[in-house]
XYZ file of C-alpha atoms in Angstrom:
692
model
C -0.436 -7.970 68.670
C -3.826 -9.571 69.044
C -5.528 -10.836 65.883
C -9.145 -9.801 65.605
C -11.384 -12.619 66.757
C -8.552 -14.876 67.806
C -7.032 -14.244 71.261
C -3.325 -13.256 71.404
C -2.134 -15.153 68.303
C 0.958 -14.113 66.382
C 3.014 -15.588 63.578
C 6.771 -15.740 63.675
C 8.994 -16.467 60.688
C 12.293 -18.288 61.257
C 15.587 -17.147 59.809
C 16.637 -20.619 58.650
C 14.748 -23.117 56.533
C 13.139 -24.855 59.518
C 10.781 -23.160 61.976
C 11.756 -23.104 65.680
C 8.824 -25.206 66.802
C 10.223 -26.681 70.043
C 7.897 -25.499 72.763
C 10.654 -25.795 75.345
C 12.603 -23.193 73.437
C 9.793 -20.691 73.417
C 10.135 -17.525 75.504
C 8.004 -17.091 78.634
C 4.346 -16.357 77.951
C 4.712 -17.699 74.414
C 3.386 -21.065 73.294
C 3.369 -22.821 69.933
C -0.160 -23.091 68.633
C 0.476 -24.564 65.178
C 3.673 -25.707 63.479
C 3.952 -25.720 59.646
C 6.764 -28.165 58.872
C 6.686 -27.444 55.122
C 7.788 -23.779 55.625
C 9.677 -21.555 58.034
C 6.508 -20.278 59.729
C 4.980 -21.048 63.166
C 1.788 -19.854 64.778
C 2.297 -18.956 68.446
C 0.134 -17.498 71.199
C 1.622 -14.513 73.027
C 0.145 -13.728 76.495
C 2.178 -10.689 77.496
C 4.227 -7.799 76.244
C 7.271 -9.440 77.913
C 6.732 -12.567 75.941
C 6.319 -10.597 72.715
C 9.533 -8.709 73.378
C 11.409 -11.908 74.039
C 10.045 -13.493 70.924
C 11.120 -10.488 68.761
C 14.580 -10.597 70.379
C 15.056 -14.287 69.589
C 17.946 -14.503 67.073
C 16.156 -17.384 65.310
C 13.025 -15.314 64.631
C 13.132 -13.133 61.471
C 9.826 -11.345 61.949
C 6.633 -11.424 64.066
C 3.283 -10.645 62.459
C -0.243 -10.394 63.745
C -2.536 -13.244 62.665
C -4.608 -10.996 60.357
C -8.205 -11.529 59.346
C -9.150 -12.064 55.703
C -12.592 -11.906 54.169
C -14.261 -13.138 51.015
C -13.732 -11.189 47.785
C -17.288 -11.169 46.319
C -18.625 -8.442 44.235
C -20.307 -16.003 30.613
C -16.918 -16.354 30.949
C -15.732 -19.629 29.279
C -16.023 -18.324 25.712
C -14.115 -15.174 26.551
C -11.061 -17.167 27.662
C -11.278 -19.655 24.729
C -11.933 -22.605 27.069
C -14.340 -24.442 24.755
C -11.705 -24.512 21.965
C -9.158 -25.923 24.437
C -11.585 -28.519 25.725
C -12.501 -29.520 22.138
C -8.825 -30.420 21.627
C -8.904 -32.689 24.607
C -7.250 -30.454 27.205
C -9.403 -30.952 30.262
C -6.969 -30.954 33.228
C -7.265 -34.666 33.831
C -4.577 -35.882 36.283
C -4.423 -32.639 38.256
C -6.125 -31.721 41.505
C -7.068 -28.185 42.507
C -6.892 -27.260 46.206
C -9.745 -24.805 46.692
C -8.917 -22.856 49.828
C -12.282 -21.202 50.653
C -15.422 -21.626 52.687
C -15.857 -25.277 51.782
C -17.416 -27.159 48.914
C -20.839 -28.648 48.590
C -20.095 -31.768 46.583
C -23.762 -32.584 46.041
C -24.009 -30.106 43.141
C -23.900 -31.886 39.762
C -21.008 -29.666 38.733
C -18.743 -31.982 40.670
C -20.047 -35.284 39.413
C -22.481 -37.807 40.927
C -21.044 -37.423 44.447
C -22.901 -38.876 47.410
C -19.990 -38.298 49.750
C -16.339 -37.256 49.378
C -14.719 -39.378 46.677
C -17.877 -41.410 46.451
C -18.362 -43.005 44.000
C -14.628 -43.252 43.415
C -13.528 -42.158 39.925
C -16.646 -40.174 39.032
C -16.983 -37.934 42.084
C -14.529 -35.136 41.424
C -14.267 -33.941 45.033
C -11.648 -36.226 46.510
C -10.829 -34.561 49.815
C -12.353 -32.079 52.287
C -11.097 -30.654 55.570
C -11.761 -27.744 57.951
C -8.571 -25.805 58.693
C -10.278 -23.001 60.652
C -9.156 -22.829 64.285
C -12.751 -23.291 65.422
C -12.596 -26.824 64.027
C -15.040 -28.738 61.852
C -18.373 -26.990 61.695
C -20.063 -30.036 60.193
C -21.016 -28.198 56.982
C -19.796 -28.799 53.465
C -20.074 -25.030 52.851
C -21.323 -21.968 54.750
C -24.296 -19.787 54.078
C -22.451 -17.757 51.349
C -21.806 -20.820 49.170
C -18.714 -18.854 48.142
C -16.395 -21.862 48.103
C -18.858 -23.922 46.075
C -19.182 -21.168 43.516
C -15.437 -20.635 43.085
C -14.957 -24.419 42.896
C -17.626 -24.770 40.250
C -15.952 -22.116 38.113
C -12.561 -23.816 38.339
C -14.233 -27.183 37.662
C -15.863 -25.851 34.507
C -12.594 -24.534 33.127
C -10.829 -27.832 33.945
C -13.596 -30.422 33.547
C -11.180 -33.296 33.962
C -9.490 -32.126 37.182
C -10.212 -33.210 40.753
C -11.003 -30.852 43.616
C -10.019 -30.641 47.263
C -12.215 -28.535 49.528
C -9.930 -26.844 52.144
C -12.248 -24.836 54.344
C -10.527 -22.031 56.264
C -13.538 -19.838 57.127
C -15.626 -19.751 60.254
C -18.197 -17.537 61.886
C -16.806 -14.822 64.131
C -18.814 -15.370 67.379
C -18.795 -11.652 68.168
C -19.801 -10.167 64.805
C -21.359 -13.138 62.998
C -19.116 -12.391 59.976
C -17.573 -15.124 57.862
C -13.831 -14.720 58.235
C -10.528 -16.488 58.573
C -7.070 -15.737 59.892
C -3.778 -15.796 58.053
C -2.744 -18.845 60.034
C -5.818 -20.727 58.776
C -4.818 -20.582 55.129
C -1.165 -21.046 55.925
C -2.249 -24.292 57.486
C -4.102 -25.230 54.327
C -1.162 -24.335 52.151
C 1.199 -26.379 54.430
C -1.176 -29.383 54.112
C -1.300 -29.026 50.308
C 2.501 -29.013 50.059
C 2.753 -32.057 52.289
C 0.116 -33.972 50.300
C 1.048 -32.676 46.821
C 2.111 -36.094 45.524
C -0.680 -38.056 47.145
C -3.321 -35.972 45.316
C -1.219 -34.591 42.456
C -2.016 -31.055 43.524
C -1.193 -28.629 40.725
C -2.764 -25.406 41.958
C -3.946 -23.762 45.161
C -6.873 -21.396 44.568
C -7.526 -18.553 47.002
C -10.379 -16.056 46.634
C -10.044 -13.902 49.717
C -7.925 -11.125 51.135
C -7.292 -8.459 53.691
C -8.364 -4.828 53.728
C -4.879 -3.309 53.537
C -3.330 -2.087 50.277
C 0.222 -3.153 49.517
C 1.794 -0.907 46.863
C 4.740 -3.257 46.579
C 5.109 -7.090 46.868
C 4.913 -8.223 50.456
C 7.553 -10.954 50.352
C 8.344 -10.998 54.116
C 4.863 -11.687 55.293
C 4.228 -15.228 56.615
C 1.588 -16.032 54.021
C 3.954 -14.845 51.280
C 6.569 -17.266 52.649
C 3.961 -20.035 52.604
C 3.008 -19.281 48.974
C 6.723 -19.230 48.033
C 7.103 -22.632 49.694
C 4.219 -23.952 47.582
C 5.823 -22.579 44.381
C 9.147 -24.138 45.360
C 7.309 -27.433 45.724
C 5.865 -27.036 42.189
C 2.441 -25.761 43.123
C 1.065 -22.559 41.615
C -0.954 -20.366 44.013
C -3.705 -18.295 42.368
C -5.033 -15.370 44.458
C -7.787 -12.846 43.828
C -6.445 -9.274 43.825
C -9.240 -7.888 46.027
C -12.300 -5.692 45.590
C -11.346 -2.553 47.523
C -10.894 -0.477 44.370
C -7.198 -0.074 45.014
C -5.472 1.064 41.791
C -1.899 1.171 43.120
C -1.890 -1.833 45.416
C -3.100 -5.347 46.035
C -4.520 -6.917 49.189
C -2.956 -9.766 51.176
C -2.169 -12.509 50.142
C -2.336 -11.395 46.483
C 0.678 -9.200 47.254
C 2.860 -12.295 47.709
C 5.661 -12.252 45.052
C 5.126 -15.969 44.288
C 1.382 -15.621 43.865
C -0.411 -15.417 40.535
C -2.636 -12.437 41.399
C -5.848 -12.013 39.393
C -8.010 -8.927 38.771
C -11.461 -8.955 37.168
C -12.839 -7.812 33.830
C -16.412 -7.647 32.630
C -17.599 -10.819 30.887
C -19.780 -9.227 28.242
C -20.766 -5.854 26.743
C -23.718 -3.705 27.510
C -25.467 -2.402 30.599
C -23.761 -1.024 33.693
C -21.845 -2.694 36.474
C -19.737 -2.406 39.540
C -19.784 -3.525 43.167
C -20.706 -2.280 46.586
C -18.057 0.414 46.575
C -18.243 1.733 42.983
C -20.394 1.960 39.905
C -19.427 1.647 36.201
C -21.826 3.612 34.041
C -22.592 1.711 30.882
C -22.549 0.702 28.231
C -19.829 -1.677 29.421
C -17.469 -3.484 27.117
C -16.259 -7.105 27.466
C -12.669 -7.057 28.792
C -13.165 -3.671 30.513
C -11.508 -3.780 33.940
C -14.148 -3.616 36.687
C -14.170 -0.519 38.838
C -13.744 -2.502 42.060
C -10.848 -4.693 40.934
C -7.658 -4.000 42.835
C -4.656 -3.386 40.585
C -1.015 -2.451 40.745
C 2.072 -2.482 38.569
C 2.876 -5.970 39.913
C -0.552 -7.523 39.324
C -0.062 -10.733 37.371
C -3.149 -10.905 35.101
C -6.907 -10.526 34.597
C -9.824 -12.904 34.088
C -13.600 -12.706 33.805
C -15.095 -11.881 37.201
C -18.294 -9.934 36.783
C -21.718 -11.530 36.389
C -20.227 -15.068 36.344
C -22.752 -17.855 36.849
C -21.969 -21.046 38.705
C -24.296 -23.548 40.544
C -27.154 -21.431 39.337
C -25.910 -18.302 41.072
C -24.588 -15.171 39.295
C -21.996 -13.307 41.262
C -19.310 -10.692 40.737
C -15.885 -10.051 42.224
C -12.235 -10.874 41.834
C -13.103 -14.010 43.825
C -14.676 -15.371 40.660
C -11.873 -14.254 38.364
C -9.231 -16.167 40.296
C -10.793 -19.684 39.775
C -10.758 -19.163 36.032
C -7.020 -18.972 36.256
C -6.846 -21.816 38.738
C -8.743 -24.076 36.301
C -6.376 -22.889 33.520
C -3.347 -23.805 35.607
C -4.732 -27.315 36.047
C -5.320 -27.642 32.275
C -1.832 -26.429 31.465
C -0.083 -28.582 34.078
C -2.010 -31.620 32.953
C -1.002 -30.997 29.365
C 2.636 -30.437 30.236
C 3.716 -32.393 33.348
C 7.251 -31.072 32.931
C 6.162 -27.467 33.190
C 7.434 -25.504 36.212
C 5.400 -22.808 37.973
C 7.521 -20.322 36.111
C 6.617 -21.978 32.805
C 2.927 -21.947 33.727
C 2.942 -18.263 34.720
C 4.906 -17.339 31.577
C 2.331 -19.155 29.410
C -0.541 -17.423 31.154
C 0.850 -13.933 30.916
C 2.579 -14.051 27.524
C -0.449 -15.538 25.813
C -3.056 -13.286 27.441
C -4.904 -10.542 25.660
C -3.551 -7.105 26.656
C -6.217 -5.088 28.468
C -5.735 -1.461 29.351
C -7.064 -0.218 32.722
C -8.168 3.399 32.314
C -8.174 3.915 36.055
C -4.400 3.519 36.493
C -3.105 3.475 32.901
C -1.705 -0.079 33.372
C -1.992 -2.840 30.752
C -2.247 -6.422 31.951
C -2.902 -9.743 30.139
C -6.383 -11.276 30.313
C -6.474 -15.065 30.403
C -6.620 -16.860 27.029
C -6.471 -20.583 27.720
C -6.033 -21.745 24.139
C -3.116 -19.427 23.445
C -1.574 -20.357 26.760
C -1.667 -24.013 25.764
C -0.108 -23.206 22.417
C 2.879 -21.350 23.852
C 3.382 -23.963 26.619
C 3.303 -26.944 24.325
C 5.104 -25.380 21.305
C 7.422 -23.028 23.158
C 6.327 -19.953 21.171
C 3.470 -17.895 19.863
C 3.600 -16.077 16.557
C 1.972 -12.821 15.523
C 2.026 -11.560 11.902
C 1.966 -7.813 11.198
C 1.000 -7.091 14.787
C -2.066 -9.314 14.627
C -3.559 -7.858 11.471
C -6.278 -9.869 9.762
C -4.884 -9.350 6.245
C -2.254 -7.613 4.164
C -1.658 -6.617 0.529
C 2.071 -7.124 0.723
C 4.066 -10.333 0.604
C 6.718 -8.982 2.889
C 5.432 -9.508 6.406
C 6.666 -8.798 9.964
C 6.821 -11.760 12.354
C 6.746 -11.219 16.115
C 7.495 -14.487 17.946
C 6.907 -14.616 21.700
C 8.989 -17.368 23.442
C 8.028 -19.288 26.557
C 11.681 -19.374 27.529
C 14.576 -17.204 26.430
C 16.405 -18.304 23.328
C 19.867 -19.655 23.893
C 22.984 -18.096 22.378
C 23.451 -19.183 18.758
C 19.734 -19.825 18.147
C 18.568 -19.652 14.523
C 15.162 -19.327 12.940
C 13.267 -20.199 9.806
C 9.774 -19.297 8.661
C 7.778 -20.573 5.657
C 4.257 -20.560 4.308
C 4.993 -23.421 1.987
C 6.645 -25.963 4.381
C 4.918 -27.072 7.553
C 7.591 -29.561 8.583
C 10.635 -28.344 10.526
C 12.756 -30.679 8.465
C 11.826 -28.742 5.331
C 12.589 -25.434 6.885
C 16.060 -25.569 8.390
C 17.021 -22.527 10.417
C 19.819 -20.463 8.923
C 19.202 -16.918 10.119
C 20.513 -15.831 13.538
C 17.672 -15.201 15.966
C 17.855 -11.706 17.388
C 14.418 -11.471 18.897
C 11.970 -8.642 18.228
C 10.377 -8.280 14.855
C 11.580 -10.517 12.015
C 10.927 -10.117 8.322
C 9.708 -12.888 6.031
C 8.217 -13.169 2.540
C 4.999 -15.090 1.687
C 6.047 -17.491 -1.089
C 2.932 -19.580 -1.852
C 1.224 -18.448 -5.085
C -1.898 -16.402 -5.382
C -4.064 -14.515 -2.820
C -5.817 -16.200 0.067
C -5.177 -17.363 3.603
C -1.443 -17.869 4.272
C -0.284 -20.055 7.203
C 3.262 -19.206 8.331
C 5.209 -21.812 10.277
C 8.000 -20.520 12.545
C 10.803 -22.726 13.830
C 13.488 -21.918 16.356
C 16.577 -24.153 16.695
C 19.470 -24.235 19.113
C 21.958 -23.928 16.339
C 22.329 -23.837 12.575
C 20.820 -26.388 10.265
C 18.325 -29.223 10.609
C 20.672 -31.114 12.856
C 20.296 -28.553 15.637
C 17.642 -29.227 18.265
C 14.217 -27.702 17.712
C 13.538 -25.416 20.602
C 10.219 -23.904 19.709
C 7.675 -23.686 16.946
C 4.629 -21.559 16.251
C 2.043 -21.016 13.602
C -0.068 -18.036 12.552
C -2.187 -17.111 9.601
C -2.902 -13.932 7.621
C -5.028 -13.233 4.602
C -3.062 -12.028 1.556
C -5.178 -9.871 -0.690
C -2.890 -8.196 -3.208
C -5.410 -7.786 -6.011
C -6.701 -4.246 -6.384
C -10.394 -3.401 -6.879
C -11.736 -3.867 -10.458
C -14.320 -2.271 -12.685
C -13.827 1.115 -11.060
C -15.907 3.821 -12.666
C -16.929 7.410 -11.916
C -19.786 9.080 -13.769
C -21.390 12.477 -13.472
C -25.061 11.587 -13.188
C -26.328 15.104 -12.853
C -24.930 18.331 -14.260
C -23.134 17.045 -17.374
C -23.847 15.992 -20.927
C -21.658 13.247 -22.356
C -20.461 13.420 -25.979
C -18.006 10.769 -27.107
C -17.153 9.912 -23.504
C -16.515 13.488 -22.478
C -18.658 15.156 -19.836
C -19.539 18.740 -20.717
C -20.562 20.883 -17.736
C -22.482 24.061 -17.621
C -22.616 24.257 -13.804
C -20.161 23.673 -10.952
C -22.732 21.698 -8.854
C -22.796 18.059 -9.995
C -23.521 14.595 -8.636
C -21.177 11.758 -9.267
C -21.642 8.062 -8.818
C -18.775 5.635 -8.140
C -18.795 1.917 -8.654
C -16.149 -0.673 -7.988
C -15.775 -4.386 -7.230
C -13.486 -6.238 -4.793
C -13.576 -9.637 -3.162
C -12.957 -8.244 0.291
C -15.004 -5.077 -0.171
C -14.190 -1.467 -1.038
C -13.872 0.634 2.088
C -12.588 4.080 1.046
C -12.636 6.477 -1.841
C -10.809 9.683 -2.746
C -12.146 12.143 -5.318
C -10.100 14.835 -7.033
C -10.350 17.002 -10.207
C -7.788 19.254 -11.832
C -6.135 20.138 -15.054
C -2.821 19.346 -13.370
C -1.698 15.682 -13.058
C 0.138 16.555 -9.835
C -2.896 18.121 -8.277
C -4.924 14.968 -8.989
C -2.918 13.092 -6.378
C -4.121 15.354 -3.602
C -7.451 14.295 -2.153
C -9.156 13.442 1.057
C -10.037 9.848 1.866
C -13.597 9.164 2.977
C -15.794 6.102 3.443
C -16.784 4.470 0.134
C -20.376 5.044 -0.990
C -22.019 3.676 -4.076
C -24.773 6.308 -3.781
C -24.549 9.546 -5.753
C -22.253 12.050 -4.134
C -22.771 15.828 -4.457
C -19.765 17.834 -5.483
C -19.272 21.581 -5.817
C -16.432 22.082 -8.231
C -14.262 25.099 -8.167
C -14.716 27.539 -11.003
C -12.714 26.626 -14.061
C -12.932 26.784 -17.807
C -11.645 24.227 -20.208
C -10.657 20.628 -19.800
C -10.203 18.922 -16.453
C -9.822 15.377 -15.189
C -12.177 13.973 -12.612
C -10.495 11.055 -10.826
C -11.522 8.652 -8.106
C -9.216 6.307 -6.284
C -10.782 3.485 -4.292
C -9.127 1.377 -1.586
C -10.066 -2.027 -0.304
C -9.871 -3.486 3.187
C -6.141 -4.335 2.869
C -5.000 -1.093 1.188
C -5.013 -2.091 -2.465
C -5.905 0.863 -4.679
C -7.333 1.398 -8.126
C -8.392 4.516 -10.004
C -10.741 5.713 -12.732
C -10.943 8.980 -14.602
C -13.469 11.014 -16.550
C -12.648 13.828 -18.910
C -14.693 16.895 -17.974
C -15.114 20.084 -19.925
C -16.610 23.094 -18.182
C -17.567 25.784 -20.708
C -19.898 28.658 -19.870
C -18.402 31.035 -22.536
C -19.960 31.396 -25.974
C -17.714 30.907 -29.041
C -16.124 34.068 -30.357
C -16.932 34.732 -34.023
C -14.379 36.720 -36.002
C -14.795 38.592 -39.284
C -18.045 38.869 -41.225
C -20.573 36.586 -42.761
C -20.124 37.059 -46.540
C -22.591 36.200 -49.221
C -22.599 36.167 -53.045
C -25.816 35.926 -54.987
C -25.784 33.657 -57.953
C -28.224 32.889 -60.669
C -31.220 30.740 -60.414
C -32.167 31.757 -56.833
C -28.881 30.668 -55.200
C -26.709 32.405 -52.596
C -23.189 31.244 -51.548
C -22.174 32.072 -47.934
C -18.731 31.861 -46.287
C -17.253 32.778 -42.917
C -14.160 32.762 -40.780
C -13.648 29.972 -38.229
C -14.948 30.849 -34.725
C -12.794 30.476 -31.621
C -13.726 28.555 -28.475
C -11.817 27.272 -25.349
C -13.020 23.718 -25.842
C -13.645 23.839 -29.558
C -16.494 24.518 -31.905
C -18.809 21.606 -32.321
C -20.990 22.934 -35.229
C -22.358 26.003 -36.984
C -25.998 27.000 -37.231
C -27.253 28.843 -40.300
C -30.756 30.285 -40.484
C -32.579 32.763 -42.681
C -35.954 34.320 -43.453
C -37.420 36.276 -46.301
C -37.367 39.721 -44.622
C -35.032 42.535 -43.772
C -35.496 41.609 -40.121
C -32.574 39.327 -39.195
C -33.280 36.019 -37.503
C -33.186 36.077 -33.675
C -29.913 36.013 -31.710
C -28.313 32.593 -31.278
C -30.074 31.447 -34.480
C -33.267 30.636 -32.678
C -36.121 29.285 -34.737
C -38.718 29.658 -32.055
C -41.655 31.984 -32.771
C -41.926 35.153 -30.603
C -43.943 34.895 -27.417
C -45.626 38.276 -27.858
C -46.193 40.647 -30.722
C -46.793 40.132 -34.392
C -45.282 37.141 -36.067
C -42.538 37.943 -38.533
C -41.758 35.583 -41.339
C -40.669 32.168 -40.051
C -36.997 31.426 -39.543
C -35.759 28.669 -41.793
C -32.760 26.499 -40.777
C -30.139 25.476 -43.335
C -28.860 21.889 -42.810
C -25.072 21.947 -42.192
C -22.753 19.095 -41.524
C -21.366 19.054 -37.920
C -17.840 19.961 -37.169
C -15.604 23.043 -36.900
C -14.376 22.743 -40.477
C -17.617 23.662 -42.153
C -16.904 27.351 -43.279
C -19.262 27.761 -46.219
C -22.753 26.913 -47.439
C -24.881 27.179 -50.547
C -28.515 28.068 -50.193
C -30.808 27.490 -53.206
C -34.485 27.696 -54.074
C -34.769 31.333 -53.260
C -37.147 33.743 -54.972
C -35.860 36.640 -57.044
C -36.961 40.073 -55.951
C -37.109 38.971 -52.301
C -34.876 40.279 -49.510
C -33.266 37.494 -47.467
C -31.643 37.948 -44.055
C -29.150 35.291 -42.784
C -27.629 34.605 -39.366
C -24.711 32.287 -38.630
C -24.047 31.074 -35.076
C -21.192 28.908 -33.708
C -22.071 26.240 -31.099
C -19.533 24.591 -28.864
C -19.591 21.117 -27.364
C -21.068 22.343 -24.117
C -24.045 23.795 -25.973
C -23.071 27.418 -25.724
C -24.284 29.291 -28.818
C -22.810 32.582 -30.060
C -25.061 35.519 -30.849
C -24.083 35.144 -34.492
C -23.118 37.130 -37.618
C -25.693 38.498 -40.020
C -25.862 39.245 -43.739
C -28.726 40.190 -46.025
C -29.426 41.071 -49.669
C -32.276 41.324 -52.071
C -32.065 38.659 -54.706
C -32.077 40.180 -58.187
């Protein structure tokens, strides 16, 4: 059990709460290399198989593990996690220190203040401690050639601009390979130091951006580094660990697999282009919050954070290494804002407030860091979502979905109001059952409605206030106005009725709405029931071509429009489609009177949509006027006597006419034609007689 690059080192974990560090009690060929008094873990050197067997047989030793090698996890994030909004409210992480367990930290970068040396000048230099924990000892450098630790530290420092930093260097150069690496015992030593010095530096978080090459499909709680991370959590320190870049989709690397660790995978920071790492490629266009192809994931991964194309100290890098310090900085901000918060509270705030992100590679959804919402749930005890996070609604009845930092006690009650912002004006009376709750918006009118939610430990205002939350939603219950539909091509309007002679028309729809009209639904039918059946489509104010089904008679053309929030309004047009000429019954009858007069009468014509008028024409000849009472001269041939129109009043009730001024001894031919509202003209009835 020889660790790569480090002699015959092994780690044993004690069965009780204190490690067996007495060298005199060690088996033959086993010597204690490092003792970690803050946890039940000891680093020993084993020089023979006999010594290893004796160590494993020791009743005080729970397990023996190889001192594994870990490597760096390499592969514009602040806005994505809502850090600027949190900082604007004064939440900067002041009072907390972040232990950056990495390759070191070059404090001369301005990201860490005007440092000339560690903690110099005091107060303004943010780097307050540095130490080399690698077994090779102090290499005399603030950071190695990768500048990995400086980058991760700068990211955490930007998220928590008021926090201090401690550079705990665990990495060294493997003399055989030249690689930058560390052993498990190196970072266990750093964790042990952080626990021992927690109060001296007010250490709130340990940040680790490295890992091994093995995939752990389940939490690795028995490993020595997992025991160390649990010890830190028991001491009140949150350990944030990068999930790894091996593209595992059903496992995490070590030490991210530790049950007490806050393991962090990476998402893309912005949209567009392509991305990936050395072992994979994501073909673009990418989307912000898309999980990177290289990011290790598993069902027990804690959360996600921006990790691709993250810029710090003027260097743009990618990897879960750079996702983890975003969360480390967030932990510092949260702990500084709520000194009473336990690691469980901090982790609950981080995960319950995060934006859900779906990983297509393994069909797992995990929360992406949202610092502002994490602060809200930590400080207020709850977050509130209305109607599942909808922007607006057209109904006053809304669904409330509170998320609590801690479980509600038995007997808890709740109250919600959009008119009272004070808990004393909204005394809880309804039993809190969790899940979705129903409330009614009471403030008058449309507009933005802010709902205040209060949770109490009992009934009435005298009960202790456990949690509160606030959320807003836009109420828009006013339907669209000035809705109109007009046939702009293919119809003739008479008294508001559109008369069609073709089934191919163009209609134009107009409507007004404060939030905008988004959809429309067009139907036409003679049946009121059939008018309700239509297909919704995107709203367009431009003319829309319609091909109407064949029909005769009266129909209704209806459009229903819908705004952003589902309010609907309708408008209708009466349409008449008539391609059939009026039917003329009976005969045209005439009686010649004296003085050059003739009296004509006829039977009313029939038409599906009604007769609009009659046309009466004549000419002084035995040749009857043309069909449909046309007065146009013939195109070819000799010109007969001109056709003379007789003025008649419009309407279907005109059933007689007197024609005067005729010449005796002349033959007159008459034609009567009925015309309907659509313009269809009957062939007509004829009558003729020579005037005596």
